[in-house]
Each structure stands twice: as structure tokens, then as C-alpha cells.
Amino acid sequence: MTATISNRRRGDVQRWSRTLIPTAREAPADATTISHRLLVRAGYIRALGAGIYDYLPLAHRVIRKVADIVRQEMNAAGASELLLPALLPIELYKETKRDVDYGPLLFRVEDRKSAIAALGPTHEEPITELMRAAVTSYKALPLNLYQIQTKFRDEARPRAGLLRCREFLMKDAYSFHMHVEGAGGLNEAYDAMYRAYTNVFTRCGLDFTAVEAESGPIGGSASHEFMVNADSGEDTILRCPESGYAANVEKCETGERPRGAFTEPPTGDLAEVHTPGMPTIDEVGKFMKVKPDRMLKTIVFQDASDAAPDAPARWIVAVVRGDHDVNEGKVKTLSGATKVALADPAAAKAAGFAVGYVSPRVVSAVPNTLLLIDADASHGGFWASGADKPDHHVKHFNWRREVGSALDDAGRVRVGDLRNAIVGDPSPRAPGATLVAQRGIEVGHIFKLGDKYSQAMGFLIPDETQQRRPVIMGCYGIGVSRTMAACVEQRHDDAGIRWPAPLAPYHVEIVLMKPEDEQHMSVATTLADALADAGIDVLIDDRPERPGVKFNDADLIGLPIRLTIGAKALEQGGIEAKRRDDSGKGEIVPTDKVVAWCVEQLG
RNA sequence: CGGGGUGUAGCGCAGCUUGGUUAGCGCGUUUGACUGGGGGUCAAAAGGUCGGCGGUUCGAAUCCGCCCACCCCGACCA
């Protein structure tokens, strides 16, 4: 006897009557999202609590297929799979202060000795703890380690079925390096992960977009999100149709926008208006009869660089149009500070800011203040603004008259890009092109971590020159269970799910019109066997149900191919074959050609 | 965490305002018959701590109080 190692996978064959697929005509009333409703109705998942789900056999098979593709691509990219605990001593998180930073999002459990453990929301700490003990030489690097594991996050508001859960399945990978550039460096691993992720989602049969996301501590394009394109997605991304540039709203740059000259004449005398108890732009605008796009929104930040803790606070005041959103990252960039944060309201008040009613005039009124003006807010014409005293606003704000010569001092006033990009903004990469919006669901995220965790946890090893240096890390996540739901959001119709072949729980459903007919059953099992030999997974609907029920359920669970075995087709020496994506009854395919037909359709 | 809402059979709902037979209806389930290519028809049946605890009352699904769970909008979301 010879042992063989086969790389040829034989398909699975299962009978509907022998597994658990509890389909339902109606979805539970509390399921509102499409993927949630369809996955429950089609018997894939059941809710057990808020953001907690049972994965029934069909769902488990889909999950496994996603995971297998992820594994293959990760392994091909040189990563190694391991498995870390989900139950983690809270002390680990104290080392990085994430027990506080992560806050209530971190699930905590108490053991019999009253010790607190965390249920891992992500595994930077345990992997760094492992590496710190196991790797003591730069010669052991680079390394890329990953796991596919259940994660726990005590979400403030779990919602949308599998899209935002408290317990979910995630692939998380961590890479370790002594340097960023060059062979064996972080950038090399990051690029490899970018390619692997592109391969994964392509192989899953998903329509997706890789977008630039908020930069990590290393700067540059240090983070990408992989978004499944779906109109029902929660996230908005912006894309330049010309250059292919795409980014999320937090990150998206804009092309040069026209700016004001600060020489435009006033529109009238400065007029103060009493606006009691109106904290929002909308309310004030309605009260004063001024549209938000004619108001200046003035937000106080402080330079949070930890360079000189005793130095007097340095204030950064950002001004954007009332209908725009200020972007903290852009405030940081334009100010040149290494770190900025929203000003502490009490400290800002003490320094002389009328928080909530600030106007750009404070650049002269409060020492150590840098004024940043978004291009769209720098124009002339009518403006309303805060009045620098509580419960008051002013009309006819004029830049030159109100702010004066400070406008000409680049050390005190700068104009630039300060707000989130919006649809119609000029593209930053193609002159003349404008940004378009697109909805998506984030299913992957790759990130250059740098030395944040290795520093915090003391993971330093000597390099070639015997200098102890913190290890540089990258982290790379894929939401496995979320990918399943995102796929349903993207691929469904009124009748049910439409799985792409690579993720379908089974590739082919054989519908028996008369399961009690022995000849029909024999045709079905012979056919299923032949399909399995070709590597195809087969579900046989052998239930004694009426045809309508079975056809509707077939559409609902969404397998790519339906083969119907009934007297009519058999008399013609064939089987009725239909793709899920096609309407109608399908075509009669000669019985001996069915396997080849299926293989061809499944591509 | 703020605002709104819902808990009655596996699922979808009515009943509650105005307390009073044995708590109903549709779907589903079980049994039988007929039927047999897109959720069929008839007959019979099973299935309920009315979210929980306490209170008011002769009597509570219904009124009152406290608690719990879940959903939606917002805040939040490495």
C-alpha cells in the first residue's frame, strides 16, 4: 500500500433532510438589514442575544470557505498560522494602557479568584507578549503570524446582524521587523499583505475597492481599508474616476480649491445677535435665518505633542464652513504639530475662548493661538460667526476688518485643506476630475503599527550593531463573518441570496420533484457522486415538500446552480439545469453532460 | 450614553385604552385524505411561566411600581 497525499478535494454531498436548514417565509421583526433578514430566513444564522449569533451548517460552510481562501493566501504570502487564547489576563492590556483606552469596548470576565480577564478584541498584546519571550535575535525576523479566531467587543450598539457584532470571527495577522524599508522590512510585508488581500477578495468573487485610510504613526499611505461595494454599506468612500484614487472620508485629500484674498469688502456693519441656548449650527442658522454654508464653524484644538509638558498650551483654532466637517488629521498636517486634540473645554474657557461661540478674532485675543482657515471658509461675502461671548453670534463677519494684519503672518494664520472631502471636490490626483461617492462595508484593514506595542511592552532586541531597538510591527485584519454578510448585501435579489461560487456553502442543489421515486433518487445520488468527484459540493433537496416550496427555498439559500430531477426532463434523457442568476426554468442538459455543464458554469 | 419603540405559541401579529368565560388569528408543526413544476385543498390535533418580580383587586395579558431583554435613530466604532 502506498500512502498518497492528494491535493484534489472531493466535494461534499449532503441531504437537506439530514442537516439543519430552517428556512422561514418571514424574517424576525427585529431584523432590518438585508443580509440579516436573508441569512435568518434562509436558515444560515439565528440571533442568540444582542450581537451574538448561532452559525448553522450552511453559514459554517460559507465561513469555512472564506477562511480557507484567507489561509491559502496568507500562507502563500509567507505567513504562519497559530492560535492565541481568546481569554486574556487583563494585566496584558494594562501594559499598553488599552484597558483604559479601549474602555468599555473591552469585554471583561471575573474568575473564581476575582481576577479579571479580558476577552480579546484584537491580539496585539498577546502576540507581542509571545514574541517578546520567544524571539531574542534579529536573525529570527521578519515574521508574519496570523490566526483565525473569535473576537469580542462590547459594542455600544450592536446592529445590522453580522455586520456589527459583539462576537465575530476575524483573521488577524501581525508582522515583525527590525526596519521599515528594504528586504525583510515592514513595507515589504505590508505590500505583500496588500496583494494577498486583493487576491483574497478577488477569489471570494466580491466587488471591492481598496481605499487609503487614516495614516498610522509612520505616515504616508500607511493604512488601507478593503471595502465591499454595496449601496447599503455604512461607510462612505470617495473615489476619483480618472486616476483610481480612493480613500475613506477621514483620509481623503482634495485637489487645490480656490481661496479668498482677504481683500473683499464687508457686506455690512458687524451686527451682534442674541442666540440663547443654541449649541448647534443648524439651530443658530435657523434662528438667525442664515444658511449653514454662510456660517463659520470655529473649533478649538490644542497642540498635544508631548515634547514639553510644562510649556504653555499652544492653541490651534480651525475654521471651516458651517456645512462642512473639520478633519483632525488635516488640522494636524496644516498646523505642523505632531499631535493635536480637541481642546479641553474647561482649559479653553480659562484661556479666554468662549467655547461654542468662538470667532476667528481670537487669534489676536488669546496668546499662543494659530488660526487655520479652510479654503472654502476664506472667501469674502456674507459670513455669520460666533461673537466670542456666550449666547451671541455676529453677522457680516469680514476677514480683513475682523482679523486684520494677522492674516498676513504665516506664523499666525494659514489657509489650506482642513475639512473632510465631499462629493464634487476636485480630485487630488487628476486635474479637472471630481470626486464621486460610493458606499461600502469594511471587510479588511491593513496597518503599519510601528513600535507602539513593542515600546509599551518592552519588545526590544539587538540589531546587527548590537543596539537594542524596538521591533517594528504591522497588523492586518479580515472580518471573516462580516465578509459573509457583506457578500449577501452585495449579491441578492428579491428571492434570496446569490452566492458567488467560491463562497457558496454548496455549489449545486439537486431538487428532487419526487424524492419517494426510487429511480429519481437513484439518478440524484449517482449524479451527486459524479459531481463530488469533480470537486463540487452538492446539496440534495430530498424533502417531501411541494415544488413551489422547494424552488422558493432554492432561490432563498442561493446556491449557484440548481438541478431539477423530474419526470418530464428524465423522459427527454436529461436534467433541468439552471443558474441562480438566470430567471425562468433553465435548460434541459443530457444526464451524461451535467457534470461538465456544472464545472463550466462554476468556472 | 441621549432620544424613540417593542416584549403574548417556532415566525408574523390581534387582544391591553374601559380588569371578568377555557387568551385568539395567519404561517409553520403533527396525523389522515386528496393533490402534485413556483409556498395547494379539506379534516383533525398538538403547542402559551402573556419578558421577570412585586403591588392594587373578589379577580390582572390588561391598572401601578421596579427590574430585565431586544430593536431603531444619534453619539461611538483599533
GROMACS .gro file of N, CA, C and O (backbone and C1' of nucleotides) in nm, chain A residues 25-30 32 50 102 153 156-157 159 164 170 546-549 551-553 555 562 576 585, chain B residues 1-2 10-13 26-29 35-40 69-78:
model
  286
   25ARG      N    1  -4.059   3.178   0.593
   25ARG     CA    2  -4.119   3.270   0.498
   25ARG      C    3  -4.101   3.414   0.544
   25ARG      O    4  -4.082   3.504   0.465
   26GLU      N    5  -4.109   3.433   0.675
   26GLU     CA    6  -4.095   3.568   0.728
   26GLU      C    7  -3.971   3.580   0.814
   26GLU      O    8  -3.935   3.485   0.885
   27ALA      N    9  -3.908   3.697   0.808
   27ALA     CA   10  -3.792   3.722   0.892
   27ALA      C   11  -3.841   3.777   1.026
   27ALA      O   12  -3.950   3.832   1.035
   28PRO      N   13  -3.762   3.759   1.131
   28PRO     CA   14  -3.798   3.818   1.260
   28PRO      C   15  -3.816   3.968   1.245
   28PRO      O   16  -3.748   4.032   1.165
   29ALA      N   17  -3.907   4.025   1.320
   29ALA     CA   18  -3.939   4.167   1.306
   29ALA      C   19  -3.819   4.255   1.336
   29ALA      O   20  -3.807   4.365   1.284
   30ASP      N   21  -3.729   4.209   1.421
   30ASP     CA   22  -3.618   4.297   1.460
   30ASP      C   23  -3.500   4.289   1.363
   30ASP      O   24  -3.400   4.355   1.383
   32THR      N   25  -3.362   4.407   1.029
   32THR     CA   26  -3.394   4.510   0.931
   32THR      C   27  -3.297   4.512   0.814
   32THR      O   28  -3.336   4.542   0.702
   50ALA      N   29  -2.804   4.015   2.177
   50ALA     CA   30  -2.765   4.134   2.100
   50ALA      C   31  -2.624   4.116   2.046
   50ALA      O   32  -2.528   4.105   2.121
  102TYR      N   33  -0.918   5.138   2.549
  102TYR     CA   34  -1.022   5.064   2.479
  102TYR      C   35  -1.156   5.080   2.551
  102TYR      O   36  -1.263   5.066   2.492
  153ARG      N   37  -1.607   4.221   2.125
  153ARG     CA   38  -1.608   4.365   2.153
  153ARG      C   39  -1.745   4.401   2.207
  153ARG      O   40  -1.847   4.371   2.146
  156ALA      N   41  -2.109   4.946   2.174
  156ALA     CA   42  -2.211   5.031   2.233
  156ALA      C   43  -2.347   4.999   2.171
  156ALA      O   44  -2.449   4.995   2.238
  157ARG      N   45  -2.344   4.974   2.042
  157ARG     CA   46  -2.469   4.940   1.977
  157ARG      C   47  -2.446   4.837   1.868
  157ARG      O   48  -2.417   4.873   1.755
  159ARG      N   49  -2.547   4.603   1.578
  159ARG     CA   50  -2.657   4.625   1.486
  159ARG      C   51  -2.631   4.556   1.354
  159ARG      O   52  -2.522   4.506   1.330
  164ARG      N   53  -2.219   4.415   1.252
  164ARG     CA   54  -2.162   4.477   1.372
  164ARG      C   55  -2.203   4.396   1.493
  164ARG      O   56  -2.307   4.418   1.552
  170MET      N   57  -1.262   3.667   1.305
  170MET     CA   58  -1.169   3.758   1.239
  170MET      C   59  -1.037   3.687   1.215
  170MET      O   60  -0.994   3.604   1.295
  546ARG      N   61  -4.377   2.039  -0.147
  546ARG     CA   62  -4.433   2.075  -0.277
  546ARG      C   63  -4.327   2.148  -0.358
  546ARG      O   64  -4.236   2.211  -0.304
  547PRO      N   65  -4.339   2.141  -0.493
  547PRO     CA   66  -4.238   2.205  -0.578
  547PRO      C   67  -4.217   2.353  -0.547
  547PRO      O   68  -4.104   2.400  -0.543
  548GLY      N   69  -4.327   2.423  -0.526
  548GLY     CA   70  -4.315   2.566  -0.501
  548GLY      C   71  -4.227   2.596  -0.382
  548GLY      O   72  -4.144   2.686  -0.383
  549VAL      N   73  -4.247   2.518  -0.276
  549VAL     CA   74  -4.168   2.537  -0.155
  549VAL      C   75  -4.021   2.514  -0.184
  549VAL      O   76  -3.934   2.592  -0.145
  551PHE      N   77  -3.855   2.519  -0.477
  551PHE     CA   78  -3.795   2.618  -0.567
  551PHE      C   79  -3.771   2.749  -0.494
  551PHE      O   80  -3.667   2.814  -0.510
  552ASN      N   81  -3.868   2.789  -0.415
  552ASN     CA   82  -3.850   2.914  -0.341
  552ASN      C   83  -3.735   2.904  -0.241
  552ASN      O   84  -3.657   2.998  -0.225
  553ASP      N   85  -3.726   2.790  -0.174
  553ASP     CA   86  -3.615   2.771  -0.080
  553ASP      C   87  -3.481   2.768  -0.153
  553ASP      O   88  -3.380   2.819  -0.102
  555ASP      N   89  -3.404   2.929  -0.426
  555ASP     CA   90  -3.368   3.068  -0.456
  555ASP      C   91  -3.320   3.138  -0.330
  555ASP      O   92  -3.228   3.218  -0.333
  562ARG      N   93  -2.889   2.509  -0.981
  562ARG     CA   94  -2.999   2.422  -0.939
  562ARG      C   95  -3.022   2.317  -1.046
  562ARG      O   96  -3.038   2.350  -1.164
  576GLU      N   97  -3.300   1.915  -1.573
  576GLU     CA   98  -3.320   2.059  -1.590
  576GLU      C   99  -3.215   2.134  -1.509
  576GLU      O  100  -3.206   2.117  -1.388
  585LYS      N  101  -3.691   2.863  -1.613
  585LYS     CA  102  -3.681   2.725  -1.565
  585LYS      C  103  -3.548   2.660  -1.594
  585LYS      O  104  -3.521   2.550  -1.550
  604C        P  105  -2.499   5.325   3.037
  604C      O5'  106  -2.510   5.462   2.960
  604C      C5'  107  -2.470   5.579   3.024
  604C      C4'  108  -2.478   5.692   2.927
  604C      C3'  109  -2.617   5.723   2.873
  604C      O3'  110  -2.695   5.800   2.964
  604C      C1'  111  -2.462   5.725   2.695
  605G        P  112  -2.854   5.796   2.955
  605G      O5'  113  -2.883   5.893   2.832
  605G      C5'  114  -2.888   6.035   2.852
  605G      C4'  115  -2.931   6.103   2.723
  605G      C3'  116  -3.068   6.063   2.670
  605G      O3'  117  -3.175   6.131   2.734
  605G      C1'  118  -2.911   6.053   2.495
  613G        P  119  -4.271   2.894   2.097
  613G      O5'  120  -4.185   2.918   1.965
  613G      C5'  121  -4.044   2.891   1.963
  613G      C4'  122  -4.000   2.894   1.820
  613G      C3'  123  -4.043   3.018   1.745
  613G      O3'  124  -3.947   3.120   1.755
  613G      C1'  125  -4.113   2.826   1.625
  614C        P  126  -3.991   3.272   1.774
  614C      O5'  127  -4.041   3.313   1.629
  614C      C5'  128  -3.947   3.325   1.522
  614C      C4'  129  -4.018   3.363   1.395
  614C      C3'  130  -4.113   3.482   1.407
  614C      O3'  131  -4.046   3.606   1.400
  614C      C1'  132  -4.224   3.307   1.296
  615G        P  133  -4.111   3.730   1.476
  615G      O5'  134  -4.237   3.765   1.385
  615G      C5'  135  -4.219   3.804   1.250
  615G      C4'  136  -4.353   3.829   1.186
  615G      C3'  137  -4.445   3.922   1.263
  615G      O3'  138  -4.413   4.058   1.240
  615G      C1'  139  -4.565   3.731   1.195
  616C        P  140  -4.444   4.165   1.354
  616C      O5'  141  -4.586   4.116   1.407
  616C      C5'  142  -4.680   4.209   1.453
  616C      C4'  143  -4.819   4.159   1.425
  616C      C3'  144  -4.924   4.193   1.531
  616C      O3'  145  -4.970   4.327   1.516
  616C      C1'  146  -4.947   3.966   1.471
  629G        P  147  -5.670   3.099   1.142
  629G      O5'  148  -5.548   3.160   1.061
  629G      C5'  149  -5.571   3.247   0.951
  629G      C4'  150  -5.440   3.300   0.898
  629G      C3'  151  -5.333   3.194   0.871
  629G      O3'  152  -5.351   3.130   0.747
  629G      C1'  153  -5.236   3.372   0.992
  630C        P  154  -5.300   2.979   0.729
  630C      O5'  155  -5.141   2.991   0.739
  630C      C5'  156  -5.067   3.051   0.633
  630C      C4'  157  -4.922   3.065   0.673
  630C      C3'  158  -4.848   2.935   0.705
  630C      O3'  159  -4.808   2.864   0.589
  630C      C1'  160  -4.798   3.097   0.869
  631G        P  161  -4.810   2.704   0.589
  631G      O5'  162  -4.705   2.669   0.704
  631G      C5'  163  -4.566   2.688   0.680
  631G      C4'  164  -4.488   2.664   0.807
  631G      C3'  165  -4.501   2.524   0.866
  631G      O3'  166  -4.413   2.432   0.804
  631G      C1'  167  -4.533   2.683   1.037
  632U        P  168  -4.456   2.281   0.787
  632U      O5'  169  -4.465   2.230   0.938
  632U      C5'  170  -4.347   2.221   1.017
  632U      C4'  171  -4.380   2.163   1.152
  632U      C3'  172  -4.459   2.032   1.148
  632U      O3'  173  -4.373   1.921   1.129
  632U      C1'  174  -4.560   2.180   1.302
  638U        P  175  -5.606   1.251  -0.619
  638U      O5'  176  -5.524   1.388  -0.613
  638U      C5'  177  -5.578   1.506  -0.674
  638U      C4'  178  -5.491   1.625  -0.640
  638U      C3'  179  -5.358   1.632  -0.712
  638U      O3'  180  -5.371   1.686  -0.842
  638U      C1'  181  -5.331   1.687  -0.483
  639G        P  182  -5.282   1.625  -0.961
  639G      O5'  183  -5.140   1.688  -0.929
  639G      C5'  184  -5.125   1.829  -0.913
  639G      C4'  185  -4.988   1.857  -0.865
  639G      C3'  186  -4.879   1.808  -0.959
  639G      O3'  187  -4.772   1.900  -0.960
  639G      C1'  188  -4.853   1.707  -0.747
  640G        P  189  -4.735   1.976  -1.093
  640G      O5'  190  -4.590   2.021  -1.040
  640G      C5'  191  -4.580   2.124  -0.941
  640G      C4'  192  -4.496   2.236  -0.996
  640G      C3'  193  -4.550   2.302  -1.121
  640G      O3'  194  -4.505   2.436  -1.124
  640G      C1'  195  -4.343   2.204  -1.169
  641G        P  196  -4.576   2.554  -1.050
  641G      O5'  197  -4.471   2.563  -0.931
  641G      C5'  198  -4.514   2.558  -0.794
  641G      C4'  199  -4.474   2.685  -0.724
  641G      C3'  200  -4.545   2.810  -0.774
  641G      O3'  201  -4.560   2.899  -0.664
  641G      C1'  202  -4.312   2.834  -0.807
  642G        P  203  -4.704   2.882  -0.582
  642G      O5'  204  -4.667   2.779  -0.468
  642G      C5'  205  -4.568   2.812  -0.375
  642G      C4'  206  -4.595   2.742  -0.246
  642G      C3'  207  -4.717   2.792  -0.170
  642G      O3'  208  -4.753   2.685  -0.084
  642G      C1'  209  -4.519   2.847  -0.052
  643G        P  210  -4.896   2.670  -0.002
  643G      O5'  211  -5.000   2.604  -0.102
  643G      C5'  212  -5.069   2.682  -0.199
  643G      C4'  213  -5.184   2.602  -0.256
  643G      C3'  214  -5.288   2.556  -0.154
  643G      O3'  215  -5.381   2.658  -0.125
  643G      C1'  216  -5.230   2.376  -0.296
  672A        P  217  -3.029   4.330   3.054
  672A      O5'  218  -3.110   4.266   2.932
  672A      C5'  219  -3.112   4.125   2.915
  672A      C4'  220  -3.212   4.088   2.809
  672A      C3'  221  -3.192   4.157   2.675
  672A      O3'  222  -3.093   4.093   2.598
  672A      C1'  223  -3.419   4.170   2.738
  673C        P  224  -2.997   4.181   2.505
  673C      O5'  225  -3.094   4.221   2.386
  673C      C5'  226  -3.142   4.123   2.297
  673C      C4'  227  -3.257   4.174   2.216
  673C      C3'  228  -3.229   4.297   2.130
  673C      O3'  229  -3.158   4.266   2.012
  673C      C1'  230  -3.436   4.323   2.239
  674C        P  231  -3.070   4.380   1.942
  674C      O5'  232  -3.179   4.467   1.866
  674C      C5'  233  -3.257   4.410   1.763
  674C      C4'  234  -3.361   4.509   1.716
  674C      C3'  235  -3.307   4.643   1.671
  674C      O3'  236  -3.259   4.639   1.539
  674C      C1'  237  -3.490   4.679   1.815
  675C        P  238  -3.139   4.739   1.496
  675C      O5'  239  -3.216   4.877   1.480
  675C      C5'  240  -3.315   4.893   1.379
  675C      C4'  241  -3.381   5.028   1.392
  675C      C3'  242  -3.285   5.147   1.395
  675C      O3'  243  -3.242   5.186   1.267
  675C      C1'  244  -3.444   5.170   1.568
  676C        P  245  -3.095   5.250   1.252
  676C      O5'  246  -3.114   5.397   1.307
  676C      C5'  247  -3.201   5.487   1.240
  676C      C4'  248  -3.203   5.620   1.313
  676C      C3'  249  -3.067   5.676   1.352
  676C      O3'  250  -3.001   5.740   1.245
  676C      C1'  251  -3.213   5.692   1.536
  677G        P  252  -2.841   5.736   1.240
  677G      O5'  253  -2.799   5.822   1.367
  677G      C5'  254  -2.815   5.963   1.366
  677G      C4'  255  -2.787   6.021   1.503
  677G      C3'  256  -2.645   6.007   1.556
  677G      O3'  257  -2.557   6.102   1.499
  677G      C1'  258  -2.799   5.956   1.727
  678A        P  259  -2.402   6.065   1.481
  678A      O5'  260  -2.351   6.060   1.632
  678A      C5'  261  -2.325   6.180   1.704
  678A      C4'  262  -2.274   6.147   1.842
  678A      C3'  263  -2.150   6.060   1.848
  678A      O3'  264  -2.031   6.136   1.834
  678A      C1'  265  -2.313   5.970   1.992
  679C        P  266  -1.910   6.081   1.747
  679C      O5'  267  -1.879   5.940   1.811
  679C      C5'  268  -1.813   5.930   1.938
  679C      C4'  269  -1.806   5.785   1.981
  679C      C3'  270  -1.727   5.693   1.888
  679C      O3'  271  -1.588   5.699   1.912
  679C      C1'  272  -1.933   5.592   1.942
  680C        P  273  -1.485   5.684   1.789
  680C      O5'  274  -1.512   5.536   1.740
  680C      C5'  275  -1.463   5.425   1.814
  680C      C4'  276  -1.506   5.296   1.748
  680C      C3'  277  -1.450   5.273   1.607
  680C      O3'  278  -1.322   5.213   1.612
  680C      C1'  279  -1.684   5.231   1.609
  681A        P  280  -1.204   5.256   1.509
  681A      O5'  281  -1.070   5.196   1.573
  681A      C5'  282  -1.020   5.250   1.695
  681A      C4'  283  -0.887   5.192   1.730
  681A      C3'  284  -0.781   5.204   1.618
  681A      O3'  285  -0.652   5.217   1.675
  681A      C1'  286  -0.821   4.976   1.666
   0.00000   0.00000   0.00000
